[in-house]
PDB file of C-alpha atoms in Angstrom:
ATOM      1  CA  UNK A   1     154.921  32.517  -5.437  1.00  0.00           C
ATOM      2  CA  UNK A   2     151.707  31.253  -4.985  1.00  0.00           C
ATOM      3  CA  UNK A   3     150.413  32.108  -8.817  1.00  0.00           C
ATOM      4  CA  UNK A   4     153.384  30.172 -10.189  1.00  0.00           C
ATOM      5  CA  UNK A   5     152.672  26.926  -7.957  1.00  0.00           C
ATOM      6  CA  UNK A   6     149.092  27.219  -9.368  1.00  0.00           C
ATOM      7  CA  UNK A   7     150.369  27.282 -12.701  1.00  0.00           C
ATOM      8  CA  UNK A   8     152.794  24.556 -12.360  1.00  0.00           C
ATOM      9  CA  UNK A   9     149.994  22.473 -11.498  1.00  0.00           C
ATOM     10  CA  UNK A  10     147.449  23.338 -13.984  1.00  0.00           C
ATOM     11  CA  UNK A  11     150.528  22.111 -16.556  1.00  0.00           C
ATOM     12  CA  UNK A  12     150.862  18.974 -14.741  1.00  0.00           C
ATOM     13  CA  UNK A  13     147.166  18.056 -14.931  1.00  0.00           C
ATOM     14  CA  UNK A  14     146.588  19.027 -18.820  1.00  0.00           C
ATOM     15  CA  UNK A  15     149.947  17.158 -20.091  1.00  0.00           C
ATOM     16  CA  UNK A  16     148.754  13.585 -18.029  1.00  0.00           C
ATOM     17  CA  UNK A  17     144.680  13.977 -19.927  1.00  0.00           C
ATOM     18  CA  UNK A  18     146.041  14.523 -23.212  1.00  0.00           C
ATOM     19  CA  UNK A  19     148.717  12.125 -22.919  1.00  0.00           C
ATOM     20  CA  UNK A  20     149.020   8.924 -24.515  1.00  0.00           C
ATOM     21  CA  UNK A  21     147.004   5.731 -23.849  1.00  0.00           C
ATOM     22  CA  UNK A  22     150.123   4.112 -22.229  1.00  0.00           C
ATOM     23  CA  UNK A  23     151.032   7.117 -19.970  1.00  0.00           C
ATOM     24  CA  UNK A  24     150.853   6.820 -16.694  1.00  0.00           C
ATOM     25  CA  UNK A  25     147.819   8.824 -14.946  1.00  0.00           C
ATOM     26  CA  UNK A  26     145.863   8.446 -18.260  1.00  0.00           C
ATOM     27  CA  UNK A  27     142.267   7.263 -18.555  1.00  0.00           C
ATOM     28  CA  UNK A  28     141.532   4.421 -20.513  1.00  0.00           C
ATOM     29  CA  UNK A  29     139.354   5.650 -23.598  1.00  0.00           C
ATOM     30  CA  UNK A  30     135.590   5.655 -23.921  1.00  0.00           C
ATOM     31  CA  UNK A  31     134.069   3.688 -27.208  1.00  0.00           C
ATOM     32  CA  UNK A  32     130.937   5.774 -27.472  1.00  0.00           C
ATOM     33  CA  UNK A  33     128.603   3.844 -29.825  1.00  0.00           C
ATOM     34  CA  UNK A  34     124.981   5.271 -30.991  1.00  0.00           C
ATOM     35  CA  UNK A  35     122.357   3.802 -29.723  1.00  0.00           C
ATOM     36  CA  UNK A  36     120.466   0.711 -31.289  1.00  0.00           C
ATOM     37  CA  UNK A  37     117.194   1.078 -33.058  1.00  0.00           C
ATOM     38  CA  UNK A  38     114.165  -0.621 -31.620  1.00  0.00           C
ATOM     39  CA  UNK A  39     114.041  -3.929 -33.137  1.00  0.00           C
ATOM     40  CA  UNK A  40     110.083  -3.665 -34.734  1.00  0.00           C
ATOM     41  CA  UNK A  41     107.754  -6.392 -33.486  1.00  0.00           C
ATOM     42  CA  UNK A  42     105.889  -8.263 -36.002  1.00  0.00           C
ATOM     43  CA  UNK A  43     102.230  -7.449 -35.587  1.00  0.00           C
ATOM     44  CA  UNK A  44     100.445  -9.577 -33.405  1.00  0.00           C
ATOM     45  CA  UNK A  45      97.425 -11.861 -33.587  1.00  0.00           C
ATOM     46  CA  UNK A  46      94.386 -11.522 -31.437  1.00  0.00           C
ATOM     47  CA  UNK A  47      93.757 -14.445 -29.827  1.00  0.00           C
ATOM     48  CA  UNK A  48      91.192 -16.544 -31.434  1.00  0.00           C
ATOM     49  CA  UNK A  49      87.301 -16.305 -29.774  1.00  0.00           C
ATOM     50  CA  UNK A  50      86.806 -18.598 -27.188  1.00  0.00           C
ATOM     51  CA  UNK A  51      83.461 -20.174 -26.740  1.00  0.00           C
ATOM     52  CA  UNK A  52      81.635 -19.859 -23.656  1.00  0.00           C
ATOM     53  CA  UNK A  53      80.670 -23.064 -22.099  1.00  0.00           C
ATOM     54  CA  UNK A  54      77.358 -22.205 -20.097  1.00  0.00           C
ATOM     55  CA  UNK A  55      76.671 -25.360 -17.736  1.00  0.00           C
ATOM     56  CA  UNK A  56      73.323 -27.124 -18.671  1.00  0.00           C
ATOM     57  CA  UNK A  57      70.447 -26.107 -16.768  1.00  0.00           C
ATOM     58  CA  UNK A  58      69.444 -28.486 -13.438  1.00  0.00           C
ATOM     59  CA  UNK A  59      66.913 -31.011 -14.858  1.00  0.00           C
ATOM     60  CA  UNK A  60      63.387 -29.463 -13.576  1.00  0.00           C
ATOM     61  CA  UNK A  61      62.107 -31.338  -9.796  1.00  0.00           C
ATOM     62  CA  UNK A  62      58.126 -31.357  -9.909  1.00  0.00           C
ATOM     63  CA  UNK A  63      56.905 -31.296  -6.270  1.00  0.00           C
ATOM     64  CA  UNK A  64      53.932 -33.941  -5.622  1.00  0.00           C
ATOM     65  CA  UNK A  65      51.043 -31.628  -6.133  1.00  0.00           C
ATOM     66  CA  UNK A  66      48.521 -30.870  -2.751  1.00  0.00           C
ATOM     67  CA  UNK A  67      45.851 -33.321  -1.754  1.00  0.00           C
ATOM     68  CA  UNK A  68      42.717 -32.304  -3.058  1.00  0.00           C
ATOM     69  CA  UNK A  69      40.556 -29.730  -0.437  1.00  0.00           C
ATOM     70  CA  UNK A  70      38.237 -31.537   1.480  1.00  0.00           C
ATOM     71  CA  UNK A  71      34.816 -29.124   2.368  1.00  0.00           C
ATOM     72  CA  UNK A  72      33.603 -29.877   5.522  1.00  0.00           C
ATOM     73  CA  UNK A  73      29.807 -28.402   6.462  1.00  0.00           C
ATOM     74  CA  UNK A  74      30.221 -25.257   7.940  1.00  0.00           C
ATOM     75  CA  UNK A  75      30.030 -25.133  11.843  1.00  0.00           C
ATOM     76  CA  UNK A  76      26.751 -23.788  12.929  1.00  0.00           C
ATOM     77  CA  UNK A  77      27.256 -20.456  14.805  1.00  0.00           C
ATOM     78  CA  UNK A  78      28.106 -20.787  18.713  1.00  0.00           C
ATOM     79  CA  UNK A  79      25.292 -18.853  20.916  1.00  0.00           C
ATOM     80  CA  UNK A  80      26.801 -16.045  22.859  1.00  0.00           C
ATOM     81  CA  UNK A  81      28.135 -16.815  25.922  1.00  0.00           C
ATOM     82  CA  UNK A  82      26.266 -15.249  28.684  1.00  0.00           C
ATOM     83  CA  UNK A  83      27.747 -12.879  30.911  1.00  0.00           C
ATOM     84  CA  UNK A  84      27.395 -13.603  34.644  1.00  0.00           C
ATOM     85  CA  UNK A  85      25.005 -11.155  36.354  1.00  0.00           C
ATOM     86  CA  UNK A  86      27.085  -8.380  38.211  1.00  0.00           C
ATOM     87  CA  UNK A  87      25.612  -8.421  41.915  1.00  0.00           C
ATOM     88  CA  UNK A  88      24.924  -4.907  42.757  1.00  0.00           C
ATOM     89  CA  UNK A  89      27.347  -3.131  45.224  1.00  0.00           C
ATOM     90  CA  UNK A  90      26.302  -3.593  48.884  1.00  0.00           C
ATOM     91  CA  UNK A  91      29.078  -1.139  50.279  1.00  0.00           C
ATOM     92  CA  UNK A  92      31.135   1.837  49.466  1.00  0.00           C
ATOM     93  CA  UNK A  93      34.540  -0.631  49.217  1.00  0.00           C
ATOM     94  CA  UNK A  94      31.883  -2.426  46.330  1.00  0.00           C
ATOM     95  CA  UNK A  95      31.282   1.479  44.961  1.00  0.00           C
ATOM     96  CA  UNK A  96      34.749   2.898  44.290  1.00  0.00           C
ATOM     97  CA  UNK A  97      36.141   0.677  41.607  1.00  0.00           C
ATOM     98  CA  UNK A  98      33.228   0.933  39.579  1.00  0.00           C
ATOM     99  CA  UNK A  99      33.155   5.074  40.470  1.00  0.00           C
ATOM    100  CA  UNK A 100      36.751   5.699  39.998  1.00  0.00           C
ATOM    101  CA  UNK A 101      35.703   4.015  36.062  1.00  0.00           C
ATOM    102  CA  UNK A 102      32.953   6.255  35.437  1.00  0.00           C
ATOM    103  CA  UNK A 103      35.072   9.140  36.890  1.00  0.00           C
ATOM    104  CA  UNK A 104      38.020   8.921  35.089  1.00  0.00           C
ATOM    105  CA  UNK A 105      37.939  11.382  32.333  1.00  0.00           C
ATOM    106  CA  UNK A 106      35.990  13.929  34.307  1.00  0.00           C
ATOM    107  CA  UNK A 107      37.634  17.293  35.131  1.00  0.00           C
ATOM    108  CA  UNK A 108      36.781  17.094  38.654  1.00  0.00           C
ATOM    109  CA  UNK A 109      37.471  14.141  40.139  1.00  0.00           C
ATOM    110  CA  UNK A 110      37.143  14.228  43.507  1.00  0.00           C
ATOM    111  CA  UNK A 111      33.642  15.935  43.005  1.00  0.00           C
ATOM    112  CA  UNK A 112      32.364  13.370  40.416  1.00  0.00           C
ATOM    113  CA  UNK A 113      33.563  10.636  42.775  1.00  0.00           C
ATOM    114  CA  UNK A 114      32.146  11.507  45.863  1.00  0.00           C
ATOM    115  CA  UNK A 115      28.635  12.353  43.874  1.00  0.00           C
ATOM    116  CA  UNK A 116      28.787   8.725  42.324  1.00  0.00           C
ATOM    117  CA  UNK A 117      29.529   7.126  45.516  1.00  0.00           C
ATOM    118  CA  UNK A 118      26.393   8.439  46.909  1.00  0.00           C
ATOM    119  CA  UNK A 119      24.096   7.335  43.865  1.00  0.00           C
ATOM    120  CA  UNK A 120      25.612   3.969  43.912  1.00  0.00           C
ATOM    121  CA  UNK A 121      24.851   3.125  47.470  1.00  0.00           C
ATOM    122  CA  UNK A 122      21.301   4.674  47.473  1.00  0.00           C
ATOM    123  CA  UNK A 123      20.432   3.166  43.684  1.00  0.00           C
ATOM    124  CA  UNK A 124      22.681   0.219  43.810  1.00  0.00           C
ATOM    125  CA  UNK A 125      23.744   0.346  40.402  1.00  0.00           C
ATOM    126  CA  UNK A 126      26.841   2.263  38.438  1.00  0.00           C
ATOM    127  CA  UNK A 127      26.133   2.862  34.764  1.00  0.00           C
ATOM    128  CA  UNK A 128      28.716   1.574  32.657  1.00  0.00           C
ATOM    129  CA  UNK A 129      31.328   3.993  30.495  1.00  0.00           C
ATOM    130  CA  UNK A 130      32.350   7.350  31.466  1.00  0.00           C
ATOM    131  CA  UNK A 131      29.344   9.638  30.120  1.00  0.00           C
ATOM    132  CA  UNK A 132      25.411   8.499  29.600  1.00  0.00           C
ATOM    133  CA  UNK A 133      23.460   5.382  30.372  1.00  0.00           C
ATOM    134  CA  UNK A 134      22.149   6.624  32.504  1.00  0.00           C
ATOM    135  CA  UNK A 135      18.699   4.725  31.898  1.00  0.00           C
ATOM    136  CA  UNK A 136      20.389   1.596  32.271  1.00  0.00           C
ATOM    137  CA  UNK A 137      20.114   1.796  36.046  1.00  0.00           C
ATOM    138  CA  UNK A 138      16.403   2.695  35.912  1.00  0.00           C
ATOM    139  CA  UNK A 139      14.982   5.726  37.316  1.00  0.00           C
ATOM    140  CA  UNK A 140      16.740   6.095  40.726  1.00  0.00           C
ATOM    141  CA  UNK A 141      20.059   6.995  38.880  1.00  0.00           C
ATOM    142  CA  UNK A 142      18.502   8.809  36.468  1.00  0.00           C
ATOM    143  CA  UNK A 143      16.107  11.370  38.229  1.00  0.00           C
ATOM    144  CA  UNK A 144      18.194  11.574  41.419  1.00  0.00           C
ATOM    145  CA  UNK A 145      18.648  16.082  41.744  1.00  0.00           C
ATOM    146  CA  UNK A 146      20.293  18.075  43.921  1.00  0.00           C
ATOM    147  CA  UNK A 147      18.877  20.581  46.281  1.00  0.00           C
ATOM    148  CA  UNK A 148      18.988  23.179  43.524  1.00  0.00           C
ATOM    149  CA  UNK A 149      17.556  21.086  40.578  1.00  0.00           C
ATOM    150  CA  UNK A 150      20.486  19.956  38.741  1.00  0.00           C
ATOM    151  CA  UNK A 151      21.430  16.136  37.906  1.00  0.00           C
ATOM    152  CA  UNK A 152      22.810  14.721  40.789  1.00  0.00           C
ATOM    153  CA  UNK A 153      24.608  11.707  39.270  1.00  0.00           C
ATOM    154  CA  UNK A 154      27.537  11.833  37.241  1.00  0.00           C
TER     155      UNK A 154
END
């Protein structure tokens, strides 16, 4: 039963397409044209050159020109100014600042401090930098030995 409903239907459907424009259930035809050709577009023109209109360079500003050098004489040289006289240390307070200079880069401190301290209260007088000049405290400073011969002052 079921085949012959199917085919009753397929007949219903192919009778109402191929049926006439006026029919009822029947689509209303299709006018299927070609396509147009491009229309061609007539060549075009470049565009004619424009000119470049470059603004006029800024009128030129002279700056008022330097007053003439003047020479003055040259200065005569300054004399050097005199350093004030260092006043010899009286104590060991006076001692350890100028010790602790002399001392500085040596690789025993304590030693080199304690053997300064005792040449600058007996001599008065610290040489300055940390290693010779020793004349410039005269002879005390520089001749001062220990017990076994060597250089007593640092």
């Amino acid at each position: 039963m079921a085949p012959l409903l199917f085919f009753a239907f397929f007949l219903l459907i192919a009778s109402t397409n191929g049926a006439s424009p006026g029919a009822p259930g029947a689509f209303p035809p299709v006018n299927v044209s070609s396509p147009t050709p491009p229309v061609p577009m007539p060549p075009t023109t470049p565009y004619p050159p424009t000119q470049v209109i470059t603004p006029p360079p800024p009128p030129q500003v002279k700056l008022p020109s330097p007053p003439p050098a003047v020479n003055l004489p040259p200065r005569p040289p300054s004399p050097p100014v005199p350093t004030p006289p260092v006043s010899p240390p009286k104590t060991t307070a006076d001692c350890i600042p100028l010790c602790s200079v002399r001392c500085k880069l040596h690789s025993r401190k304590n030693v080199c401090l304690r053997a300064c301290t005792t040449c600058c209260l007996r001599c008065k007088c610290v040489p300055p930098g940390q290693y010779g000049n020793r004349q410039k405290c005269g002879k005390c400073y520089a001749n001062m030995t220990t017990r076994g011969g060597r250089l007593k002052c640092p």
